[in-house]
Coordinates of C-alpha atoms in Angstrom, one line a residue:
Chain A
M15 CA -3.8 7.6 -24.1
S16 CA -4.8 5.1 -26.6
T17 CA -7.6 2.5 -26.4
T18 CA -5.1 -0.1 -24.8
Q19 CA -5.7 1.4 -21.2
T20 CA -6.8 -1.4 -18.7
T21 CA -9.5 -0.4 -16.5
P22 CA -9.3 0.3 -12.7
F23 CA -10.9 -1.5 -10.4
T24 CA -11.4 -2.2 -6.6
A25 CA -11.2 -5.5 -4.4
T26 CA -12.1 -5.4 -0.5
I27 CA -9.6 -6.8 2.2
D28 CA -11.3 -7.3 5.4
L29 CA -9.2 -5.9 7.8
A30 CA -9.1 -8.1 10.6
S31 CA -8.8 -11.4 9.0
G32 CA -6.7 -9.9 5.9
A33 CA -9.2 -12.2 3.9
I34 CA -9.8 -10.6 -0.4
D35 CA -13.5 -9.7 -1.6
P36 CA -13.1 -11.2 -5.0
A37 CA -11.5 -14.3 -3.8
P38 CA -7.8 -15.6 -5.4
E39 CA -6.6 -18.5 -4.6
P40 CA -4.0 -18.5 -1.9
T41 CA -0.5 -19.1 -1.9
V42 CA -0.6 -22.1 1.2
R43 CA 2.8 -22.0 3.1
T44 CA 3.0 -25.9 5.5
L45 CA 5.8 -26.8 7.4
G46 CA 6.3 -29.4 4.5
H47 CA 7.1 -26.5 2.5
M48 CA 9.8 -24.8 4.3
R49 CA 12.3 -27.9 5.4
G50 CA 15.2 -26.9 6.5
L51 CA 14.4 -23.0 6.9
Y52 CA 13.6 -24.1 10.8
Q53 CA 16.6 -24.9 12.9
D54 CA 14.8 -27.5 15.1
E55 CA 12.5 -29.5 13.4
A56 CA 11.9 -32.4 15.2
G57 CA 8.7 -33.7 15.4
T58 CA 6.7 -31.5 13.7
A59 CA 4.7 -32.8 10.9
E60 CA 4.9 -31.9 7.6
D61 CA 1.0 -30.4 6.6
Q62 CA 1.5 -27.4 9.7
L63 CA 0.0 -24.1 8.3
I64 CA 1.9 -21.6 9.2
Y65 CA 1.1 -18.6 6.8
R66 CA -1.2 -17.8 3.5
V67 CA -0.6 -15.3 0.7
L68 CA -3.7 -13.6 -0.3
E69 CA -2.6 -11.3 -4.5
I70 CA -3.9 -8.7 -5.9
P71 CA -2.7 -9.1 -8.9
A72 CA -1.4 -6.1 -11.1
P73 CA -2.5 -5.6 -14.7
A74 CA 1.0 -6.3 -16.3
N75 CA 3.8 -7.2 -13.4
D76 CA 6.2 -4.5 -15.8
N77 CA 7.9 -1.8 -13.6
S78 CA 4.2 0.6 -14.2
N79 CA 1.9 -2.2 -11.9
L80 CA 1.7 -2.8 -8.5
P81 CA 0.3 -6.3 -7.5
S82 CA 0.0 -6.1 -3.1
S83 CA -1.1 -8.7 -1.4
T84 CA -2.4 -9.8 2.7
T85 CA -0.4 -11.7 4.1
I86 CA -1.8 -14.3 7.1
I87 CA 1.1 -16.1 8.9
E88 CA -0.8 -18.6 11.7
P89 CA 0.5 -17.8 15.8
G90 CA 2.8 -21.0 16.9
R91 CA 6.6 -21.7 17.4
V92 CA 9.1 -25.2 15.6
G93 CA 11.1 -25.7 18.4
R94 CA 12.2 -22.0 20.1
E95 CA 11.3 -20.4 16.9
F96 CA 8.4 -18.2 15.4
H97 CA 6.3 -18.8 12.7
M98 CA 7.5 -17.0 9.5
T99 CA 7.6 -16.3 5.9
K100 CA 10.1 -18.2 4.3
G101 CA 11.7 -14.5 3.5
H102 CA 13.4 -13.5 -0.1
F103 CA 15.2 -11.0 -1.8
H104 CA 14.3 -9.4 -5.0
A105 CA 15.2 -10.4 -7.7
I106 CA 15.7 -7.5 -9.2
R107 CA 17.6 -6.1 -5.5
E108 CA 17.1 -2.5 -6.2
R109 CA 13.2 -3.1 -5.9
A110 CA 11.8 -1.4 -2.0
E111 CA 8.0 -3.0 -0.7
I112 CA 5.8 -1.4 1.6
Y113 CA 4.8 -3.5 4.3
V114 CA 1.1 -2.3 6.4
G115 CA 0.2 -3.9 9.4
L116 CA -3.4 -4.4 10.0
S117 CA -3.4 -7.5 12.8
G118 CA -1.4 -9.0 15.5
E119 CA 1.5 -8.6 16.6
G120 CA 5.4 -9.7 14.3
R121 CA 8.8 -8.6 13.7
L122 CA 9.7 -7.8 9.8
L123 CA 13.8 -9.4 9.6
M124 CA 15.3 -8.0 7.6
A125 CA 18.9 -8.2 6.0
T126 CA 21.5 -8.0 3.3
E127 CA 23.9 -10.5 1.6
D128 CA 26.4 -8.3 3.6
G129 CA 24.9 -9.3 7.1
E130 CA 23.8 -6.1 8.0
V131 CA 20.3 -6.8 9.7
A132 CA 17.1 -4.8 10.3
V133 CA 13.8 -6.1 13.4
E134 CA 11.5 -3.8 13.0
P135 CA 7.3 -3.4 14.5
M136 CA 4.3 -4.7 12.8
R137 CA 1.0 -4.3 14.6
P138 CA -2.5 -2.5 13.1
G139 CA -0.9 0.2 11.4
T140 CA 2.7 0.2 11.1
V141 CA 4.0 0.9 7.6
N142 CA 7.4 -0.9 7.4
Y143 CA 9.9 -0.2 4.3
V144 CA 11.8 -2.3 2.8
P145 CA 14.3 -0.7 1.0
G146 CA 16.2 -2.2 -1.7
G147 CA 19.2 -4.9 -1.3
W148 CA 16.9 -5.8 1.6
A149 CA 15.4 -9.8 2.1
H150 CA 12.5 -9.4 4.6
R151 CA 10.9 -12.0 6.2
S152 CA 8.2 -11.6 8.6
V153 CA 7.0 -13.3 11.6
N154 CA 4.3 -13.1 14.2
V155 CA 5.4 -13.2 17.9
G156 CA 1.8 -13.1 19.1
D157 CA -0.8 -15.5 20.3
E158 CA -3.1 -14.4 17.6
P159 CA -3.2 -14.5 13.4
L160 CA -0.3 -11.8 12.0
V161 CA -2.0 -10.5 9.1
F162 CA -0.1 -7.3 6.9
Y163 CA -0.7 -5.9 3.6
A164 CA 1.9 -5.7 0.9
V165 CA 2.7 -3.5 -2.6
Y166 CA 5.4 -4.1 -4.6
I167 CA 6.6 -3.5 -8.0
G168 CA 5.3 -5.6 -10.6
D169 CA 8.9 -6.5 -11.8
A170 CA 10.7 -7.1 -8.8
G171 CA 10.6 -11.1 -8.7
Y172 CA 11.6 -13.1 -6.8
D173 CA 15.2 -14.5 -5.1
Y174 CA 13.9 -17.4 -2.6
G175 CA 17.1 -19.7 -3.0
T176 CA 19.7 -17.1 -1.2
I177 CA 17.8 -17.7 1.9
E178 CA 17.3 -20.9 1.6
E179 CA 21.3 -21.3 1.1
Q180 CA 21.8 -18.7 3.2
G181 CA 20.1 -18.1 6.0
F182 CA 19.1 -14.8 7.1
P183 CA 22.2 -13.7 9.9
V184 CA 19.5 -13.7 13.1
V185 CA 16.5 -16.0 14.2
L186 CA 13.1 -15.3 16.1
V187 CA 12.7 -17.4 19.0
Q188 CA 10.4 -17.5 22.6
D189 CA 12.9 -17.2 25.6
D190 CA 12.7 -18.3 29.2
E191 CA 9.8 -16.0 29.7
G192 CA 7.6 -15.8 26.8
G193 CA 8.9 -13.2 25.1
V194 CA 10.9 -12.4 21.7
A195 CA 14.8 -12.8 21.7
V196 CA 17.2 -12.0 18.2
E197 CA 19.7 -14.6 18.2
P198 CA 22.4 -15.5 15.9
N199 CA 21.8 -18.0 13.7
P200 CA 24.7 -20.8 13.9
R201 CA 23.2 -21.9 10.2
Y202 CA 24.0 -18.6 9.0
R203 CA 26.7 -18.4 6.1
R204 CA 27.3 -15.8 3.8
Chain B
M143 CA 25.7 -5.8 -2.6
S144 CA 27.2 -2.3 -1.3
T145 CA 27.6 -0.7 2.0
T146 CA 25.2 2.5 0.1
Q147 CA 21.9 1.1 0.9
T148 CA 19.3 2.9 2.4
T149 CA 18.3 1.8 6.2
P150 CA 15.1 -0.1 6.7
F151 CA 12.1 2.3 8.8
T152 CA 9.4 1.7 10.0
A153 CA 6.7 4.5 10.2
T154 CA 2.6 4.8 12.2
I155 CA -0.7 5.5 10.8
D156 CA -3.7 6.1 12.9
L157 CA -6.1 4.0 10.5
A158 CA -8.8 5.8 12.3
S159 CA -7.6 9.6 11.5
G160 CA -5.1 8.9 9.0
A161 CA -2.0 11.0 11.4
I162 CA 1.1 9.7 10.9
D163 CA 3.9 8.7 13.6
P164 CA 6.6 10.3 13.2
A165 CA 4.4 13.3 11.8
P166 CA 5.0 15.1 8.5
E167 CA 4.2 18.8 7.9
P168 CA 1.1 18.0 6.1
T169 CA 0.1 19.5 2.6
V170 CA -3.1 21.6 3.4
R171 CA -5.9 22.0 0.5
T172 CA -8.3 24.0 1.4
L173 CA -10.9 26.3 -1.3
G174 CA -8.9 28.9 -2.1
H175 CA -5.9 26.2 -2.9
M176 CA -8.8 24.9 -5.7
R177 CA -10.4 28.4 -7.6
G178 CA -11.2 27.0 -10.4
L179 CA -12.2 23.6 -9.8
Y180 CA -15.2 23.7 -8.1
Q181 CA -19.0 24.5 -10.4
D182 CA -20.7 26.4 -8.1
E183 CA -18.3 28.6 -5.5
A184 CA -21.1 31.5 -4.9
G185 CA -20.4 32.9 -1.4
T186 CA -18.3 30.3 -0.6
A187 CA -14.4 31.0 2.0
E188 CA -10.9 30.5 1.1
D189 CA -10.5 28.9 3.9
Q190 CA -13.4 26.3 4.3
L191 CA -10.6 22.9 5.1
I192 CA -11.4 20.6 2.7
Y193 CA -8.4 18.0 3.0
R194 CA -4.4 17.0 3.8
V195 CA -1.8 14.7 3.0
L196 CA 0.3 13.2 4.8
E197 CA 3.4 11.5 3.0
I198 CA 5.6 9.1 4.1
P199 CA 8.4 9.6 1.8
A200 CA 10.6 7.4 -0.2
P201 CA 14.5 7.1 -0.1
A202 CA 14.6 8.4 -3.7
N203 CA 11.5 9.1 -6.2
D204 CA 13.2 6.5 -8.7
N205 CA 11.4 3.6 -10.4
S206 CA 12.4 1.8 -7.3
N207 CA 11.1 2.9 -4.9
L208 CA 7.5 3.7 -3.4
P209 CA 6.7 6.9 -1.8
S210 CA 3.0 6.4 0.1
S211 CA 1.1 8.6 1.8
T212 CA -3.0 9.1 3.8
T213 CA -5.3 11.5 2.8
I214 CA -8.0 13.1 4.6
I215 CA -11.2 14.6 3.1
E216 CA -13.6 16.8 5.5
P217 CA -17.2 16.7 5.2
G218 CA -18.6 19.1 2.9
R219 CA -19.8 20.9 -0.4
V220 CA -18.9 23.1 -2.3
G221 CA -22.4 23.8 -4.0
R222 CA -24.2 20.5 -4.5
E223 CA -20.6 19.1 -5.2
F224 CA -19.1 16.8 -2.6
H225 CA -15.5 17.5 -1.3
M226 CA -12.6 16.1 -3.1
T227 CA -9.4 16.6 -4.0
K228 CA -7.2 17.9 -7.1
G229 CA -7.0 15.4 -9.1
H230 CA -3.8 15.1 -11.6
F231 CA -2.5 12.6 -14.3
H232 CA 0.3 11.0 -13.2
A233 CA 3.1 12.6 -15.4
I234 CA 4.5 9.3 -16.4
R235 CA 1.8 8.4 -17.4
E236 CA 1.8 4.8 -17.5
R237 CA 2.4 4.9 -13.0
A238 CA 0.0 3.3 -11.4
E239 CA -1.1 3.4 -8.1
I240 CA -2.5 1.8 -5.0
Y241 CA -5.9 3.0 -2.9
V242 CA -6.5 2.2 0.1
G243 CA -9.8 2.9 2.1
L244 CA -9.9 2.9 5.9
S245 CA -12.3 5.7 7.1
G246 CA -15.6 7.1 6.2
E247 CA -17.4 7.2 3.0
G248 CA -16.0 8.0 -1.0
R249 CA -16.0 7.4 -4.7
L250 CA -12.8 7.3 -6.4
L251 CA -13.1 8.9 -9.8
M252 CA -10.7 9.1 -12.9
A253 CA -11.1 9.5 -16.5
T254 CA -8.4 9.3 -19.4
E255 CA -7.5 11.9 -22.0
D256 CA -9.7 9.8 -24.1
G257 CA -12.7 11.0 -22.2
E258 CA -13.3 7.4 -20.7
V259 CA -14.1 7.7 -16.8
A260 CA -14.2 5.0 -13.6
V261 CA -16.0 5.3 -10.8
E262 CA -15.3 3.2 -8.0
P263 CA -16.4 2.8 -4.9
M264 CA -13.9 3.8 -0.9
R265 CA -14.5 2.5 2.6
P266 CA -12.5 0.6 4.7
G267 CA -10.5 -2.2 3.4
T268 CA -11.1 -0.8 -0.2
V269 CA -8.3 -0.7 -2.7
N270 CA -8.4 0.7 -5.5
Y271 CA -6.1 0.2 -8.8
V272 CA -6.3 3.4 -10.1
P273 CA -4.4 2.2 -14.4
G274 CA -1.3 3.4 -15.7
G275 CA -3.5 6.7 -17.8
W276 CA -5.6 7.9 -15.5
A277 CA -6.8 10.6 -14.4
H278 CA -7.7 10.1 -10.5
R279 CA -10.1 12.3 -7.7
S280 CA -11.3 11.2 -4.2
V281 CA -14.7 12.4 -3.3
N282 CA -16.3 12.6 -0.1
V283 CA -19.9 12.0 -0.3
G284 CA -20.1 10.6 3.1
D285 CA -21.2 12.8 6.6
E286 CA -17.9 11.9 8.1
P287 CA -14.1 12.9 7.3
L288 CA -12.7 10.3 4.1
V289 CA -9.3 8.5 5.5
F290 CA -7.4 6.9 2.8
Y291 CA -3.6 5.3 1.8
A292 CA -2.3 5.6 -1.2
V293 CA 0.7 4.0 -2.7
Y294 CA 3.0 5.1 -5.8
I295 CA 5.9 4.5 -7.3
G296 CA 8.9 6.9 -6.8
D297 CA 9.4 8.5 -10.3
A298 CA 4.8 8.7 -11.1
G299 CA 5.4 12.3 -10.5
Y300 CA 2.4 15.6 -10.4
D301 CA 0.8 16.4 -13.8
Y302 CA -2.5 18.8 -12.3
G303 CA -3.0 21.5 -15.5
T304 CA -4.6 18.6 -17.3
I305 CA -7.4 18.3 -15.1
E306 CA -7.2 23.0 -13.6
E307 CA -7.3 22.7 -17.8
Q308 CA -9.9 20.2 -18.9
G309 CA -11.2 19.4 -15.9
F310 CA -13.0 16.1 -15.0
P311 CA -16.0 14.8 -17.7
V312 CA -18.3 14.0 -14.9
V313 CA -19.4 15.5 -11.5
L314 CA -20.1 14.1 -8.6
V315 CA -23.1 15.6 -6.5
Q316 CA -25.7 15.0 -3.9
D317 CA -29.2 14.5 -5.4
D318 CA -32.4 16.3 -3.9
E319 CA -32.4 13.1 -1.9
G320 CA -29.6 13.3 -0.2
G321 CA -27.5 10.6 -2.2
V322 CA -25.0 10.8 -4.5
A323 CA -25.7 11.5 -8.2
V324 CA -22.4 11.1 -11.4
E325 CA -23.6 14.1 -13.5
P326 CA -21.4 15.6 -17.3
N327 CA -19.5 18.3 -15.9
P328 CA -20.7 21.4 -18.1
R329 CA -17.4 22.7 -18.3
Y330 CA -15.4 19.7 -19.5
R331 CA -13.5 19.9 -22.8
R332 CA -11.0 17.8 -23.9

């Protein structure tokens, strides 16, 4: 090997809170960043904090390197819908991703462009496998922050636009007994 | 996308013990599997358990998919050397890997083919980044099992032979005060 090699490094995750040392600049998503993604936004505030993403960057964003991140979704709802991430496909559709649950209780909502849907549990210790071709959105269905760690391939990229236009085929809402219900998304269009 | 897509799935890791549900067949490494890797094997037993690897397989071993695994290294020493994994380069040298510390205390020993060395800490919450081109070996320097979770790119592959022939440039041994010392490996050859 040449002398151009990257030097190994170590970051540290607080496995309860998702905080990372050395602390990266967080990506902060309030409701104002997500207009149009929830069904019922009446009476909501622009600055309602939904989630934060803290990234451990890789030396290069190519298919040999592995960026990773923690995501912290605050508990709460917008109308009946639980707090969730925007959700995206990978720009390179076939790239997979792994989510490791660290704290809290959630659901990982996934969908293909054909409208196939999968909903998987997220809790401390779960390893969710997001295969290529599946858009993914994480949803906090509990009363405390949902914290998870994601690992992805450096060149996967992001396609948020398809979800912004089509939506997911289903939504995750709180039912009348305080439980979690998966309902068809009336706004979904393929 | 076509209908040939892989279905998402979820496994669960016990974050303390590294056990995985559903339980995979473990790869078990005793001292008998590692003859020649430790400096002083006098009086040791073939069946001394060194480590186990539990894998969550990916749908395909290509550069779009992410196999992952837990490794549990038992505490102990062989002579003055701490229990460790065999260590390997990736067959495709440029593929990186990520280690997440879950339990116990260890060191991640890395080396390039040019003889450059890095030693990084492993403990609960550490995220060690192993860049392309670095052979990697994990070492349990504590009194309890060292447990970590690794994520790698499906086509990275394994090259154990280079390390079996050359060794690492340094060894991790217990010093006279019970601490951890990094010493030159007298058997190392480039």
